[in-house]
Amino acid sequence: MARYVVGAHSLNYVSAPSKQWNLGVFMNEFQISISSLTAEEINFELVNVDCTFANAIRRIINDEVPSIAIERVYMRQNTSIIPDEMFAHRLGLVPLNVDPDQLAFCTSGLPETDDLNEFDPKCHLIFDIKISGQPHNPRSSGDDENSSIHIYSSCLQWVPLPGQEEIFTGSKKPGAVFDTILLGKLNPEDEITARCVAVKGVGMDHAKFSPASAAFYSLFPSIKLKGVIRGELAFNLQKSFAKGVIEVDPQTQIASVGDSRLDDGSRQYLRDPELKEIVEVSLLPNHLLFTVETSTPGARLPESIVMSAIDIMISKCTYYLTIVEQPDFAVTPLTHPNFDIYSADQDKNSSSSTLNGRPAGVYAKFVSNNLLRATFVFKGEDHTLGAALKYCVLRSETVRLCGYNQAHPLENEIYFEIQSKQETAATVLRNGLYCLRACFEHVKRKLRSSLKKIQRQSTSSE
């Protein structure tokens, strides 16, 4: 098994015998298990999967899974010491208990005025704030805590637009997830009156739209004891790692590996010459530990965020397949591309199309005379799709070369290069998209199965 062996100052890669990878192998070997699940956090393991898939899920969670947040604040009155822009910024970071599926992405700019008739019930949520301080009491001292009023997130009062009361039904009306988020203070006789507009957005536009407060993964740490370690040396080994990683039998005083998942990357054991020779710590590149924390606990479950990320990748593949499968896609040579000037004529399929609320599309920028080599441009994409698609395409035996690059980090556009031995480059691209979609559909099925299993376990334990 391939692994990274932890050294004193480096990671040494130990390769394994090459093994052919295809969709069938992935479906047979891939496993997913949920370690823990709460209303705030989910911890799960991905086994026998390349890190490009896990990284795609992580990037989509942070950048592309939509959520609702306050985008604009129409300040009518603010006599407090809090500047308007600072108060508006704090309001934008307040998590809202609104399902993003109940609103559509805005296709136009926000109105310049706060007239309710100017807003669209399909993509806007309105909240009003009206709070004022108590009249000044001359008997109270200036630093009296009771003389000021705390402004909490509970001051956000939903103003339903026409038809929204039928959409947002139930006892839980749109508002802040937590009513006790402190936004500021008012001195006596101060006043704040404002109208807030919340919209649907994604994390790549602003971090406030990210549905997860944390989404990360790490390689599974494998700890092997090459010999029997007992006595004082066993206790020294136990102290070298985080609590729970190494266990020592109280009777025999022999050390054994407990839960290696708790290892925090300690190299303390390497300082002991005896332990250095009989302890090996390595990281498994195809066994990943994944953690997702929701930013709206109680309103949006962490497992639903992961499921949404997988659905977005599946929708990406489906969307691009509808373009690639068209009869006239990359079937004629294009040997004089202009990489400096964008031509809308080459992008008829995607110039007016959107995917998840953003412009997206794919077109051929260069096609060789024999159709075996081509450069495709994916609009609205970055490493999230590029790395995972490249991994699937390179596993085909008919591919001679596959690579991609993003010209600039601020440009959501990647150039995807394919050189094939037999099949046309367009066919290779199509097969790669099919493979990537099938992989994520399998991941979705496995995740759903694991969720049902852990739910049954929690029900039986109760």
Coordinates of C-alpha atoms in Angstrom, one line a residue:
M1 CA 0.0 0.0 0.0
A2 CA 1.3 3.4 -0.9
R3 CA 2.0 5.7 2.0
Y4 CA 4.0 8.7 3.3
V5 CA 6.4 7.7 6.0
V6 CA 6.9 10.4 8.6
G7 CA 10.5 11.4 9.2
A8 CA 12.2 13.9 11.5
H9 CA 12.1 16.7 8.9
S10 CA 10.3 15.2 5.9
L11 CA 7.7 12.8 4.5
N12 CA 9.1 9.9 2.5
Y13 CA 6.8 8.5 -0.1
V14 CA 6.7 4.7 -0.4
S15 CA 5.2 3.6 -3.6
A16 CA 3.0 0.5 -4.1
P17 CA 2.7 -1.8 -7.2
S18 CA 0.8 0.0 -9.9
K19 CA -2.9 -1.0 -10.1
Q20 CA -5.2 -0.3 -12.9
W21 CA -8.0 2.1 -11.9
N22 CA -11.4 2.3 -13.6
L23 CA -15.0 2.9 -12.7
G24 CA -15.6 -0.7 -11.8
V25 CA -12.6 -0.8 -9.5
F26 CA -13.7 2.4 -7.8
M27 CA -17.3 1.1 -7.2
N28 CA -16.0 -2.2 -5.7
E29 CA -13.3 -0.7 -3.4
F30 CA -14.6 2.7 -2.3
Q31 CA -16.0 2.9 1.2
I32 CA -17.4 5.6 3.4
S33 CA -18.1 5.4 7.1
I34 CA -19.4 8.1 9.5
S35 CA -17.4 8.4 12.7
S36 CA -19.7 10.9 14.4
L37 CA -22.7 12.9 13.6
T38 CA -24.3 15.8 15.5
A39 CA -26.4 18.8 14.7
E40 CA -23.2 20.9 14.4
E41 CA -20.6 18.5 12.9
I42 CA -20.1 15.4 10.8
N43 CA -16.9 13.3 10.8
F44 CA -16.6 10.6 8.1
E45 CA -13.9 8.6 6.4
L46 CA -13.3 8.1 2.7
V47 CA -11.4 4.9 1.9
N48 CA -9.8 3.9 -1.4
V49 CA -10.4 7.3 -3.1
D50 CA -8.0 9.8 -4.5
C51 CA -7.6 13.1 -2.7
T52 CA -8.8 15.0 -5.8
F53 CA -12.4 13.8 -5.1
A54 CA -12.2 14.8 -1.5
N55 CA -10.7 18.2 -2.4
A56 CA -13.5 18.8 -4.9
I57 CA -16.1 18.2 -2.2
R58 CA -14.2 20.5 0.2
R59 CA -13.9 23.3 -2.4
I60 CA -17.6 23.0 -3.4
I61 CA -18.7 23.2 0.2
N62 CA -16.7 26.4 0.8
D63 CA -17.3 28.1 -2.6
E64 CA -20.4 26.7 -4.4
V65 CA -23.0 25.4 -2.0
P66 CA -25.5 28.3 -1.7
S67 CA -26.9 29.9 1.4
I68 CA -28.8 33.0 2.4
A69 CA -27.2 36.1 3.9
I70 CA -27.9 39.8 4.2
E71 CA -26.4 41.6 1.1
R72 CA -27.6 45.2 1.5
V73 CA -28.6 47.4 4.3
Y74 CA -30.7 50.6 3.7
M75 CA -29.8 52.7 6.7
R76 CA -32.6 55.1 7.5
Q77 CA -31.4 56.4 10.9
N78 CA -28.2 55.7 12.9
T79 CA -27.3 58.0 15.8
S80 CA -25.2 55.5 17.6
I81 CA -21.4 55.5 17.7
I82 CA -21.3 52.4 15.4
P83 CA -20.5 53.5 11.8
D84 CA -23.1 52.5 9.2
E85 CA -20.7 50.3 7.2
M86 CA -19.5 48.5 10.3
F87 CA -23.0 47.8 11.5
A88 CA -24.0 46.6 8.0
H89 CA -21.0 44.3 7.9
R90 CA -22.0 42.7 11.2
L91 CA -25.5 42.2 9.9
G92 CA -24.1 40.4 6.8
L93 CA -22.3 37.9 9.0
V94 CA -25.4 36.9 10.9
P95 CA -26.4 33.3 10.0
L96 CA -30.0 33.0 8.8
N97 CA -32.3 30.0 9.3
V98 CA -33.5 30.0 5.7
D99 CA -33.4 27.1 3.3
P100 CA -31.6 28.3 0.1
D101 CA -33.8 26.1 -2.0
Q102 CA -36.7 28.4 -1.2
L103 CA -35.1 31.3 -3.0
A104 CA -33.7 31.8 -6.5
F105 CA -30.4 33.5 -7.4
C106 CA -30.7 37.2 -8.2
T107 CA -30.2 37.9 -11.9
S108 CA -30.2 41.6 -11.6
G109 CA -28.9 44.2 -9.2
L110 CA -30.6 45.3 -6.0
P111 CA -32.9 48.3 -6.0
E112 CA -31.5 51.7 -5.1
T113 CA -34.5 52.4 -2.8
D114 CA -36.0 50.3 0.0
D115 CA -39.5 50.4 -1.4
L116 CA -41.1 47.0 -0.9
N117 CA -42.6 47.1 -4.4
E118 CA -39.1 47.2 -5.9
F119 CA -38.2 43.7 -4.5
D120 CA -38.7 40.3 -6.0
P121 CA -40.4 37.7 -3.7
K122 CA -38.6 34.9 -5.5
C123 CA -35.1 36.1 -4.6
H124 CA -35.3 38.7 -1.9
L125 CA -35.9 38.5 1.9
I126 CA -36.6 41.7 3.8
F127 CA -35.8 42.3 7.4
D128 CA -36.5 45.5 9.3
I129 CA -34.6 46.9 12.3
K130 CA -36.1 49.5 14.6
I131 CA -34.5 49.9 18.0
S132 CA -34.0 52.9 20.3
G133 CA -32.4 53.6 23.6
Q134 CA -34.2 54.7 26.7
P135 CA -34.5 58.3 27.6
H136 CA -31.5 59.6 29.5
N137 CA -31.7 59.4 33.3
P138 CA -29.8 62.2 34.9
R139 CA -29.4 60.3 38.1
S140 CA -27.5 57.4 36.4
S141 CA -23.7 57.7 35.9
G142 CA -22.3 57.7 32.4
D143 CA -20.7 54.3 32.8
D144 CA -23.8 52.6 34.2
E145 CA -24.3 49.4 32.3
N146 CA -28.0 49.7 32.7
S147 CA -28.1 53.0 30.8
S148 CA -27.2 51.3 27.5
I149 CA -29.2 48.8 25.4
H150 CA -27.6 45.7 23.8
I151 CA -28.5 45.2 20.1
Y152 CA -29.0 41.5 19.5
S153 CA -29.7 39.6 16.3
S154 CA -33.3 39.1 17.5
C155 CA -34.0 42.7 16.4
L156 CA -34.2 41.4 12.8
Q157 CA -37.9 41.4 12.0
W158 CA -39.0 39.6 8.8
V159 CA -41.2 41.6 6.5
P160 CA -42.9 39.1 4.1
L161 CA -43.2 40.0 0.5
P162 CA -46.3 39.0 -1.5
G163 CA -46.6 35.2 -1.6
Q164 CA -43.7 34.5 0.9
E165 CA -46.0 33.6 3.8
E166 CA -47.2 30.6 1.8
I167 CA -43.5 29.6 1.1
F168 CA -42.1 30.1 4.6
T169 CA -44.7 28.3 6.7
G170 CA -44.4 26.8 10.1
S171 CA -43.6 28.3 13.5
K172 CA -40.0 29.1 12.6
K173 CA -40.1 32.3 10.6
P174 CA -37.1 33.6 8.7
G175 CA -34.6 35.2 11.0
A176 CA -31.3 34.7 12.7
V177 CA -30.2 31.2 13.7
F178 CA -29.3 32.6 17.2
D179 CA -31.2 35.4 18.7
T180 CA -28.3 36.3 21.1
I181 CA -25.7 37.5 18.6
L182 CA -24.5 40.8 19.9
L183 CA -24.4 43.5 17.2
G184 CA -23.7 46.6 19.2
K185 CA -24.9 48.9 22.0
L186 CA -27.0 52.0 22.1
N187 CA -26.6 54.9 24.4
P188 CA -29.6 56.7 25.9
E189 CA -31.7 58.3 23.2
D190 CA -29.8 56.7 20.4
E191 CA -31.7 55.1 17.5
I192 CA -31.1 52.7 14.6
T193 CA -33.7 52.2 11.9
A194 CA -32.8 50.1 8.8
R195 CA -34.1 47.8 6.2
C196 CA -32.0 44.7 5.3
V197 CA -32.2 42.6 2.1
A198 CA -31.0 39.0 2.2
V199 CA -30.2 37.1 -1.0
K200 CA -29.0 33.7 -2.2
G201 CA -25.2 33.5 -2.8
V202 CA -22.2 31.3 -2.7
G203 CA -18.9 31.4 -0.8
M204 CA -16.8 32.4 -3.8
D205 CA -18.7 35.7 -3.9
H206 CA -18.2 36.3 -0.1
A207 CA -17.3 34.2 2.9
K208 CA -20.6 35.1 4.6
F209 CA -22.4 32.8 2.1
S210 CA -20.3 29.7 3.0
P211 CA -22.7 27.2 4.7
A212 CA -19.8 25.6 6.7
S213 CA -17.8 27.2 9.4
A214 CA -15.1 24.6 8.7
A215 CA -14.6 21.9 6.0
F216 CA -11.3 20.1 5.9
Y217 CA -9.8 16.6 5.5
S218 CA -6.5 15.0 6.4
L219 CA -4.7 11.8 5.6
F220 CA -5.3 8.8 7.8
P221 CA -2.3 8.3 10.2
S222 CA -1.1 4.7 10.4
I223 CA 1.1 3.8 13.4
K224 CA 3.0 0.5 13.5
L225 CA 5.0 -0.9 16.4
K226 CA 7.7 -3.1 15.0
G227 CA 8.5 -4.8 18.3
V228 CA 7.2 -5.2 21.9
I229 CA 7.5 -2.0 23.9
R230 CA 7.0 -2.4 27.7
G231 CA 7.7 -0.7 30.9
E232 CA 9.1 2.8 31.1
L233 CA 9.7 2.9 27.4
A234 CA 6.0 2.2 26.8
F235 CA 4.9 5.1 29.0
N236 CA 7.4 7.4 27.2
L237 CA 5.8 6.3 23.9
Q238 CA 2.4 7.1 25.3
K239 CA 3.4 10.6 26.3
S240 CA 4.9 11.2 22.8
F241 CA 1.4 11.1 21.2
A242 CA -1.9 12.7 21.8
K243 CA -4.2 11.1 24.4
G244 CA -5.8 7.9 23.2
V245 CA -3.4 7.2 20.4
I246 CA -1.2 4.8 22.5
E247 CA -2.6 2.5 25.2
V248 CA -0.5 0.8 27.9
D249 CA -1.9 -2.4 29.5
P250 CA -1.9 -1.8 33.3
Q251 CA -0.9 -5.3 34.1
T252 CA 1.7 -6.2 31.4
Q253 CA 2.7 -2.6 30.8
I254 CA 2.9 -3.4 27.1
A255 CA 2.1 -0.6 24.6
S256 CA -0.3 -1.0 21.8
V257 CA -1.9 1.3 19.2
G258 CA -5.3 2.7 20.3
D259 CA -7.1 5.1 18.0
S260 CA -4.6 6.5 15.5
R261 CA -7.1 9.0 14.2
L262 CA -6.4 11.1 17.3
D263 CA -2.8 11.6 16.2
D264 CA -2.0 15.3 15.7
G265 CA 1.2 14.8 13.8
S266 CA 3.6 14.5 16.8
R267 CA 7.2 13.6 16.1
Q268 CA 8.2 13.5 19.7
Y269 CA 9.0 9.8 19.5
L270 CA 11.7 10.5 17.0
R271 CA 13.8 12.1 19.8
D272 CA 14.2 8.8 21.6
P273 CA 16.7 6.6 19.8
E274 CA 15.0 3.4 20.9
L275 CA 11.5 4.4 19.9
K276 CA 12.8 5.8 16.6
E277 CA 13.8 2.3 15.4
I278 CA 10.7 0.4 16.4
V279 CA 7.9 2.9 15.7
E280 CA 6.8 3.8 12.2
V281 CA 4.2 6.5 11.5
S282 CA 2.9 6.9 8.0
L283 CA 0.0 8.7 6.2
L284 CA -2.3 6.8 3.8
P285 CA -3.0 8.9 0.8
N286 CA -6.2 6.9 -0.2
H287 CA -7.7 7.0 3.3
L288 CA -9.0 10.4 4.2
L289 CA -10.6 11.8 7.4
F290 CA -13.2 14.5 6.6
T291 CA -14.8 17.0 8.9
V292 CA -17.6 19.5 8.1
E293 CA -19.1 22.0 10.6
T294 CA -22.3 23.8 9.8
S295 CA -22.5 27.5 10.3
T296 CA -26.2 27.3 10.9
P297 CA -26.7 24.5 13.5
G298 CA -30.3 23.5 14.0
A299 CA -31.3 25.1 10.7
R300 CA -29.0 23.2 8.3
L301 CA -27.6 19.8 9.1
P302 CA -23.9 19.2 8.2
E303 CA -24.7 16.0 6.3
S304 CA -27.1 18.0 4.0
I305 CA -24.2 20.3 3.2
V306 CA -22.0 17.4 2.1
M307 CA -24.9 16.0 0.1
S308 CA -25.5 19.3 -1.6
A309 CA -21.8 19.5 -2.6
I310 CA -22.0 16.1 -4.2
D311 CA -25.2 17.0 -6.1
I312 CA -23.5 20.1 -7.4
M313 CA -20.6 18.1 -8.9
I314 CA -23.1 15.7 -10.5
S315 CA -25.0 18.6 -11.9
K316 CA -21.8 20.1 -13.4
C317 CA -21.0 16.8 -15.2
T318 CA -24.6 16.6 -16.5
Y319 CA -24.6 20.1 -17.7
Y320 CA -21.4 19.9 -19.6
L321 CA -22.4 16.5 -21.1
T322 CA -25.4 18.2 -22.7
I323 CA -22.9 20.4 -24.6
V324 CA -20.2 17.9 -25.3
E325 CA -22.8 15.4 -26.7
Q326 CA -24.0 17.8 -29.4
P327 CA -23.3 16.5 -32.9
D328 CA -21.2 19.5 -33.9
F329 CA -19.0 19.7 -30.8
A330 CA -15.3 19.7 -31.7
V331 CA -15.8 17.6 -34.9
T332 CA -13.9 20.0 -37.2
P333 CA -10.3 21.1 -37.0
L334 CA -9.5 24.4 -35.4
T335 CA -5.8 24.9 -35.8
H336 CA -5.5 28.7 -35.5
P337 CA -6.9 29.5 -32.1
N338 CA -6.7 33.0 -30.6
F339 CA -5.9 32.6 -26.9
D340 CA -5.9 36.3 -26.2
I341 CA -9.2 37.5 -27.5
Y342 CA -12.4 35.8 -26.4
S343 CA -14.8 35.0 -29.2
A344 CA -18.4 34.7 -28.3
D345 CA -19.1 32.8 -31.6
Q346 CA -17.1 29.9 -30.3
D347 CA -19.3 29.7 -27.2
K348 CA -22.8 29.8 -28.5
N349 CA -23.8 27.0 -26.2
S350 CA -22.6 28.7 -23.0
S351 CA -22.6 32.5 -23.6
S352 CA -26.1 32.8 -22.2
S353 CA -26.3 29.7 -20.0
T354 CA -25.9 29.5 -16.2
L355 CA -25.1 26.7 -13.8
N356 CA -26.0 27.1 -10.2
G357 CA -26.6 30.8 -10.7
R358 CA -23.4 31.6 -12.5
P359 CA -22.3 31.8 -16.2
A360 CA -20.9 28.4 -17.3
G361 CA -20.1 26.5 -20.5
V362 CA -17.5 24.6 -22.5
Y363 CA -16.2 25.0 -26.0
A364 CA -13.2 23.9 -28.1
K365 CA -10.4 26.4 -28.5
F366 CA -8.1 24.2 -30.5
V367 CA -8.7 21.0 -32.4
S368 CA -6.0 19.2 -34.4
N369 CA -6.5 18.0 -38.0
N370 CA -6.8 14.4 -36.9
L371 CA -9.2 15.4 -34.0
L372 CA -7.0 13.5 -31.5
R373 CA -5.7 16.6 -29.8
A374 CA -7.8 19.5 -28.5
T375 CA -7.9 22.3 -26.0
F376 CA -11.2 22.9 -24.3
V377 CA -12.2 25.9 -22.3
F378 CA -14.5 25.5 -19.3
K379 CA -16.1 28.8 -18.3
G380 CA -17.0 29.3 -14.7
E381 CA -14.7 26.5 -13.5
D382 CA -11.4 26.2 -11.6
H383 CA -9.4 23.4 -9.9
T384 CA -12.6 22.0 -8.4
L385 CA -13.6 20.4 -11.7
G386 CA -10.2 20.4 -13.4
A387 CA -8.3 18.2 -11.0
A388 CA -11.1 15.6 -10.6
L389 CA -11.8 15.5 -14.3
K390 CA -8.1 15.2 -15.2
Y391 CA -7.8 12.2 -12.8
C392 CA -10.7 10.4 -14.5
V393 CA -9.4 11.2 -18.0
L394 CA -5.9 10.0 -17.3
R395 CA -7.1 6.6 -16.3
S396 CA -8.1 5.8 -19.8
E397 CA -5.6 3.7 -21.8
T398 CA -6.3 5.7 -25.0
V399 CA -5.0 8.9 -23.5
R400 CA -1.5 10.1 -24.2
L401 CA -1.6 13.3 -22.3
C402 CA -4.1 15.3 -20.2
G403 CA -3.6 18.5 -18.3
Y404 CA -5.2 21.8 -17.5
N405 CA -4.3 25.2 -16.2
Q406 CA -6.1 28.3 -14.8
A407 CA -4.7 31.4 -16.4
H408 CA -5.3 33.6 -13.3
P409 CA -6.7 32.8 -9.9
L410 CA -9.4 35.5 -10.3
E411 CA -10.6 34.2 -13.6
N412 CA -13.0 31.3 -13.4
E413 CA -11.9 29.7 -16.6
I414 CA -9.7 26.7 -17.2
Y415 CA -7.9 25.4 -20.3
F416 CA -8.2 21.6 -20.5
E417 CA -5.8 19.8 -22.9
I418 CA -6.3 16.3 -24.2
Q419 CA -4.1 14.2 -26.5
S420 CA -5.5 10.8 -27.4
K421 CA -4.0 7.8 -29.1
Q422 CA -7.1 6.5 -30.9
E423 CA -10.4 8.1 -29.9
T424 CA -11.1 11.7 -30.7
A425 CA -10.4 14.2 -27.9
A426 CA -14.1 15.1 -27.7
T427 CA -14.9 11.4 -27.1
V428 CA -12.3 11.2 -24.4
L429 CA -13.7 14.3 -22.7
R430 CA -17.2 12.9 -22.8
N431 CA -16.1 9.6 -21.3
G432 CA -14.2 11.5 -18.6
L433 CA -17.3 13.4 -17.7
Y434 CA -19.4 10.2 -17.6
C435 CA -16.8 8.6 -15.4
L436 CA -16.7 11.6 -13.0
R437 CA -20.4 11.8 -12.7
A438 CA -20.8 8.0 -12.1
C439 CA -18.1 8.2 -9.3
F440 CA -19.9 11.0 -7.5
E441 CA -23.2 9.3 -7.9
H442 CA -21.7 6.2 -6.2
V443 CA -20.3 8.4 -3.4
K444 CA -23.8 9.8 -2.9
R445 CA -25.3 6.3 -2.6
K446 CA -22.6 5.3 -0.2
L447 CA -23.1 8.4 1.9
R448 CA -26.8 7.9 2.0
S449 CA -26.4 4.3 3.1
S450 CA -24.0 5.3 5.9
L451 CA -26.4 8.0 7.1
K452 CA -29.2 5.4 7.3
K453 CA -26.9 3.1 9.2
I454 CA -25.9 5.6 11.8
Q455 CA -29.5 6.7 12.2
R456 CA -30.6 3.2 12.9
Q457 CA -27.8 2.8 15.4
S458 CA -28.8 6.0 17.2
T459 CA -32.5 4.9 17.2
S460 CA -31.7 1.5 18.7
S461 CA -29.5 3.0 21.4
E462 CA -32.3 5.2 22.5

